Amino acid sequence: MSITAPAGFAASGVAAGLKASGARDLAVVHNLGPLQNAAAVFTSNRCQANPVIWSKQVASDGIVSAVVLNSGGANCYTGTEGFQTSHATAEAAAEQLGVSAGDVVICSTGLIGEQLDRAALISGVEQASAALSEDEAGGLAAAEAIMTTDTHPKQAVVVGDGCSIGGMAKGAGMLAPGLATMLVVITTDAALDSAALDRALRAATRVTFDRLDSDGCMSTNDTVVLLASGASGVTPGEDEFALALTDVCRDLALQLQGDAEGASHDIAIEVVHAATEDDAVNVARAVSRSNLFKAAIFGNDPNWGRVLAAVGTTDAEFDPYGIDVAINGVQVCTAGEPDQPRDLVDLAPRATSILIDLHAGDHAATILTNDLTHDYVHENSAYAS
Amino acid sequence: MSITAPAGFAASGVAAGLKASGARDLAVVHNLGPLQNAAAVFTSNRCQANPVIWSKQVASDGIVSAVVLNSGGANCYTGTEGFQTSHATAEAAAEQLGVSAGDVVICSTGLIGEQLDRAALISGVEQASAALSEDEAGGLAAAEAIMTTDTHPKQAVVVGDGCSIGGMAKGAGMLAPGLATMLVVITTDAALDSAALDRALRAATRVTFDRLDSDGCMSTNDTVVLLASGASGVTPGEDEFALALTDVCRDLALQLQGDAEGASHDIAIEVVHAATEDDAVNVARAVSRSNLFKAAIFGNDPNWGRVLAAVGTTDAEFDPYGIDVAINGVQVCTAGEPDQPRDLVDLAPRATSILIDLHAGDHAATILTNDLTHDYVHENSAYAS
């Protein structure tokens, strides 16, 4: 169960003909109410796709009735014609669902710089609107329709005290922060207003999707939208809701990491005893973006020098010769000198842990990343063909 | 001819047993005078190797008599014992050459976090000092001794009006800026003081080595040292000398790019009409660090959306929908919309040109990078083994 687990939501996924493979490529999520409150976060990339430009305006008033998502094309850098395609898609959904086009969020994913087939898209919206279902099958079909290089649909649900939260996500490459890092729809039947949803969503994404940095590349289309139907009639405490929402976001983020293109290791880079949380994030992110470090992990090589070489490129507070590094529990470097022999480190498991102790304060953060593999290069060298 | 082309320099390269292969791994460059003026730039990585810590102090007074360089180990994060190894190496060279240890620059390259074999190093210094030669063979042997994953030695020479400049370089991975990006020794028989050498070296490296960003990874050991013997008796004009020095640095930078680990394309990313030179550099560098862009070029895929997605991560001045992109002379994007069909772009040649017009001012800059290939991943996943 996922986005249709909370009461008040219907979803569907159909094959609109946007993907050459004939697979499902268009999803609709409809908030049946009684509330239609929402919050959304978008990529911080300055080069934003037409659906992002459209949807930022839609979400700005905190009311979203439906979300239309398509794979098979990003509709980015496609000019006025591309923007009109996003607009026409929203109009088509509005007509089918009896809502206002100004309350329909549009999300697209795929190749940049190619026009989407507008007629296929609109026909797909009609088909998907007819197929809407409040059952588990509807949520699953939607999660399948937004997949690109994902190998499986990604769903999560947390059931709380009288209300619940469900989510779906797509994303396997171009995963780096900029608020969101992928397309994500989260639903809840909690009765919360848009301002409360916005606070909870920003708190949750800041420590989950924003800390997933699979390949350092920030997408033009990233969107995370949270829809509240209020159908449970329950208004949870804000903190309680934010914690549950964070659990859903973390679950989805870990699924995205685990399905990252070509990856053979899921790497958690934890920085502790940093002077500030920003320092911890910056140091962990610098390591997560070192191709040499990522290639070493692929080769099961505990090359901790490459960790420190990346740490040294940041302006975080630390003494370069006061840093400890542990890999999978083996402390290979203490205060800038070799400690345990590197051949004690077992990098065979997919789950990989890098612990960096800056000895500079009381803050900590973890960035999730992946290794750099032959398969990553292969998948991304032939994507457009 | 390279570092021994200018008058007043002797060089040698020997096998000291630091490399398991038995190849040459230790070089000495001796400035025979009459002047021993020098300038040097070092990595801006905060995690600096012991030879860098030693050599910064040596070069700070503008006098350098000799340079000892070794491959087979970086002597980085090796603690007090490692620093003493650098010191002992300088003492050994000083004794052999009849100079002060405080005027001997030490450069090391190889794996981080392992102690160098000090006895082998000192015995190598003795052997190399005995083999010093002012002939071409001496310069070539030195250039060979500093190779790591380089496939060939890298040398350059510019002959000016009565004086000349020669250079050698090593570097094939961990190539990213931070002043230098590799080990480079440049010699000249021009009669210039240390301050003039420093100004010329900083001007030259800023637009050459600093704009080479093969894999985004900044080394802990980068050093560029410029030695002037004054043996020609000629004092060139400062501007003339800086231009000739820039030519030598550019020549060596292009050789480094052309020999980058596993690369199949040499990519020049030129940003024009930027509001500032910094903007141009930042935009070009962001593109040069996009793994998705680099993997696409490896696959001969002119995926210009990945160029714009990288441009959009910067804070340079531009209108996101006012950018043009050309790949190998084909303008694929004009003002944020598709222009010429991407299949007109021929990416088969190794030399690859990306032209990004920001339409925001009169400044320009070019960053040199490489593609992301299977071979890069392969070479860097097994480096330590």
mmCIF file of N, CA and C in Angstrom, chain B residues 13 24 190 217 245 260 267 277 289 335 339 343 357:
data_model
loop_
_atom_site.group_PDB
_atom_site.id
_atom_site.type_symbol
_atom_site.label_atom_id
_atom_site.label_comp_id
_atom_site.label_asym_id
_atom_site.label_seq_id
_atom_site.Cartn_x
_atom_site.Cartn_y
_atom_site.Cartn_z
ATOM 1 N N GLY B 13 67.016 10.613 -13.150
ATOM 2 C CA GLY B 13 65.917 9.795 -12.644
ATOM 3 C C GLY B 13 66.417 8.367 -12.492
ATOM 4 N N ARG B 24 61.738 3.483 -12.836
ATOM 5 C CA ARG B 24 62.283 4.704 -12.234
ATOM 6 C C ARG B 24 61.245 5.344 -11.327
ATOM 7 N N ALA B 190 66.650 32.337 -17.403
ATOM 8 C CA ALA B 190 66.467 33.791 -17.326
ATOM 9 C C ALA B 190 66.954 34.292 -15.971
ATOM 10 N N CYS B 217 38.747 15.902 -8.497
ATOM 11 C CA CYS B 217 39.370 15.495 -7.238
ATOM 12 C C CYS B 217 40.686 16.229 -7.029
ATOM 13 N N LEU B 245 56.029 31.555 -20.133
ATOM 14 C CA LEU B 245 55.781 30.591 -19.048
ATOM 15 C C LEU B 245 54.371 30.008 -19.158
ATOM 16 N N ALA B 260 44.849 11.637 -19.296
ATOM 17 C CA ALA B 260 44.049 11.416 -18.083
ATOM 18 C C ALA B 260 43.569 9.978 -18.030
ATOM 19 N N ILE B 267 37.860 17.267 -23.362
ATOM 20 C CA ILE B 267 36.727 18.185 -23.507
ATOM 21 C C ILE B 267 37.141 19.591 -23.087
ATOM 22 N N GLU B 277 34.755 36.919 -15.038
ATOM 23 C CA GLU B 277 35.574 35.756 -15.336
ATOM 24 C C GLU B 277 35.281 34.639 -14.335
ATOM 25 N N ARG B 289 32.206 18.891 -13.841
ATOM 26 C CA ARG B 289 32.078 17.968 -12.705
ATOM 27 C C ARG B 289 30.783 17.170 -12.733
ATOM 28 N N ALA B 335 18.650 30.030 -26.683
ATOM 29 C CA ALA B 335 17.740 30.682 -25.743
ATOM 30 C C ALA B 335 16.848 29.667 -25.032
ATOM 31 N N ASP B 339 17.542 23.730 -30.849
ATOM 32 C CA ASP B 339 17.827 24.387 -32.117
ATOM 33 C C ASP B 339 18.154 23.289 -33.132
ATOM 34 N N ASP B 343 21.376 14.900 -33.509
ATOM 35 C CA ASP B 343 22.094 13.868 -34.270
ATOM 36 C C ASP B 343 23.020 14.457 -35.343
ATOM 37 N N ASP B 357 27.018 30.036 -24.168
ATOM 38 C CA ASP B 357 26.912 31.499 -24.249
ATOM 39 C C ASP B 357 25.864 31.953 -23.233
#
